[in-house]
Amino acid sequence: MSLTPIAARYEQFILDLDGCVWVGDEATPGAPEAVDELRGAGKRVAFATNNPHNGGEDYVARLWKLGIQASLRDVVTVGGAMQHLLAETRSGQTAFVVGTAAMRRHVAEAGLRVLNGTDLASRAEVVVVAGTLDLVYADLRNATLAVRRGADLLATGRDPT
């Protein structure tokens, strides 16, 4: 099978994971073959997700499970993007994270001191908000108090999931 005229025009592709490369636990029909075809034609393929619930390693493992070869270098996550931003602009500051354990790890790896679970949480200099299924009132309270005290509010996206 040859590339479509549109695909032939580009050298690099960024493919969204959730709902595009896979739906639920299944690869989208034809997705592994399409990635192989692009790579076989010398195209660079990367994957992106705005899902903050997992780290890059989890997405790499899932791609392999679905028959798509990938490395950490090939996967861009919202957590990784937030980590990059924070490392460049906020390293050394304190943060409160309304989000998953994966997002808290990204924030800590960016060089911020994560105050979740401490008495100082509401005094963080930065509040990071990312999707979580474990939201509790105390998190909302600490985030709100920190922002009211002047903390910068950074969110990973408007996606309600």
Coordinates of C-alpha atoms in Angstrom, one line a residue:
M1 CA 0.0 0.0 0.0
S2 CA 1.4 3.4 -0.8
L3 CA 1.0 6.6 1.1
T4 CA -1.8 9.0 0.3
P5 CA -0.8 12.2 -1.4
I6 CA -1.4 14.1 1.8
A7 CA 0.8 11.8 3.9
A8 CA 3.5 11.8 1.3
R9 CA 3.9 15.6 1.6
Y10 CA 4.9 15.5 5.3
E11 CA 8.0 14.1 7.0
Q12 CA 6.7 14.0 10.6
F13 CA 3.4 13.0 12.2
I14 CA 2.0 13.4 15.7
L15 CA -0.8 11.0 16.4
D16 CA -3.2 11.4 19.3
L17 CA -3.5 8.3 21.4
D18 CA -6.9 8.3 23.1
G19 CA -9.6 7.8 20.6
C20 CA -7.3 7.9 17.6
V21 CA -4.6 5.2 17.9
W22 CA -6.7 3.3 20.4
V23 CA -10.2 3.3 21.7
G24 CA -10.5 1.7 25.2
D25 CA -8.2 -1.3 25.3
E26 CA -8.2 -1.9 21.5
A27 CA -6.1 -0.4 18.7
T28 CA -8.1 1.5 16.2
P29 CA -8.5 -0.7 13.1
G30 CA -5.6 -0.1 10.9
A31 CA -3.6 2.0 13.3
P32 CA -0.6 -0.3 13.8
E33 CA -0.4 -0.9 10.0
A34 CA -0.6 2.8 9.3
V35 CA 2.2 3.6 11.7
D36 CA 4.3 0.8 10.1
E37 CA 3.6 2.2 6.7
L38 CA 4.6 5.7 7.7
R39 CA 7.8 4.5 9.2
G40 CA 8.5 2.3 6.3
A41 CA 8.3 5.3 4.1
G42 CA 10.9 7.1 6.2
K43 CA 8.5 9.3 8.1
R44 CA 8.9 10.2 11.8
V45 CA 6.0 9.2 14.0
A46 CA 5.4 10.6 17.5
F47 CA 2.4 10.1 19.8
A48 CA 0.7 12.7 22.0
T49 CA -1.9 12.5 24.8
N50 CA -3.6 15.1 27.0
N51 CA -4.5 12.4 29.5
P52 CA -2.7 13.2 32.8
H53 CA -3.4 9.8 34.5
N54 CA -0.3 8.0 33.4
G55 CA 3.4 8.5 32.7
G56 CA 5.1 8.1 29.4
E57 CA 6.3 4.6 30.3
D58 CA 2.7 3.5 30.6
Y59 CA 1.9 4.7 27.1
V60 CA 5.0 3.1 25.6
A61 CA 4.0 -0.2 27.2
R62 CA 0.5 0.1 25.9
L63 CA 1.7 0.9 22.4
W64 CA 3.9 -2.2 22.3
K65 CA 1.0 -4.3 23.6
L66 CA -1.0 -3.1 20.6
G67 CA 1.7 -4.0 18.2
I68 CA 3.2 -0.5 17.8
Q69 CA 6.9 0.0 18.5
A70 CA 7.6 3.1 20.5
S71 CA 10.1 4.6 23.0
L72 CA 9.8 7.3 25.6
R73 CA 11.3 9.7 23.0
D74 CA 8.3 9.0 20.8
V75 CA 5.6 9.9 23.3
V76 CA 4.6 13.4 24.4
T77 CA 2.3 13.5 27.5
V78 CA 0.6 16.5 29.1
G79 CA 2.5 15.6 32.3
G80 CA 5.8 15.7 30.4
A81 CA 4.9 19.0 28.9
M82 CA 3.9 20.5 32.3
Q83 CA 7.2 19.1 33.7
H84 CA 9.2 20.8 31.0
L85 CA 7.4 24.2 31.5
L86 CA 7.8 24.0 35.3
A87 CA 11.5 23.1 35.1
E88 CA 12.2 26.1 32.9
T89 CA 10.1 28.6 34.8
R90 CA 9.4 27.4 38.4
S91 CA 12.2 25.1 39.5
G92 CA 12.8 25.6 43.3
Q93 CA 9.3 26.8 44.0
T94 CA 6.6 25.1 46.0
A95 CA 3.6 23.5 44.4
F96 CA 0.2 22.0 45.2
V97 CA -1.1 19.5 42.7
V98 CA -4.8 18.8 42.0
G99 CA -4.2 15.7 40.0
T100 CA -2.8 12.2 39.9
A101 CA 0.3 10.7 41.4
A102 CA 1.8 10.7 37.9
M103 CA 1.3 14.5 37.7
R104 CA 2.8 15.0 41.2
R105 CA 5.9 13.0 40.1
H106 CA 6.2 15.2 37.0
V107 CA 6.0 18.4 39.2
A108 CA 8.6 17.0 41.6
E109 CA 10.9 15.9 38.8
A110 CA 10.7 19.5 37.5
G111 CA 12.4 20.6 40.7
L112 CA 9.5 21.9 42.7
R113 CA 8.7 20.9 46.2
V114 CA 5.2 19.3 46.2
L115 CA 3.3 20.3 49.3
N116 CA 0.4 17.8 49.0
G117 CA -0.3 16.1 52.3
T118 CA 1.4 18.8 54.3
D119 CA 0.1 21.7 56.5
L120 CA 1.7 24.1 54.0
A121 CA -0.3 23.0 51.0
S122 CA -2.5 26.1 50.9
R123 CA 0.7 28.3 50.9
A124 CA 2.1 26.9 47.6
E125 CA 3.6 29.3 45.1
V126 CA 2.1 27.3 42.2
V127 CA -1.1 25.3 41.9
V128 CA -1.1 22.7 39.1
V129 CA -4.5 21.3 38.0
A130 CA -4.8 18.1 35.9
G131 CA -7.5 15.6 35.5
T132 CA -8.1 13.2 38.4
L133 CA -10.7 10.8 39.4
D134 CA -9.8 11.2 43.1
L135 CA -10.8 14.8 43.7
V136 CA -11.6 15.6 47.3
Y137 CA -12.8 18.8 49.0
A138 CA -9.5 19.3 50.8
D139 CA -7.7 19.6 47.4
L140 CA -10.2 22.2 46.2
R141 CA -9.8 24.1 49.5
N142 CA -6.0 24.1 49.4
A143 CA -5.8 25.0 45.8
T144 CA -8.3 27.9 46.3
L145 CA -6.5 29.2 49.3
A146 CA -3.2 29.1 47.6
V147 CA -4.5 31.0 44.6
R148 CA -6.2 33.6 46.8
R149 CA -2.8 34.1 48.5
G150 CA -1.2 34.8 45.1
A151 CA -0.2 31.3 43.8
D152 CA -0.1 31.0 40.0
L153 CA -2.7 28.6 38.6
L154 CA -1.5 26.3 35.8
A155 CA -3.9 23.8 34.2
T156 CA -3.1 21.0 31.8
G157 CA -6.3 21.5 29.7
R158 CA -10.0 22.0 29.4
D159 CA -10.8 18.4 28.6
P160 CA -13.3 17.3 31.2
T161 CA -11.9 13.7 31.3

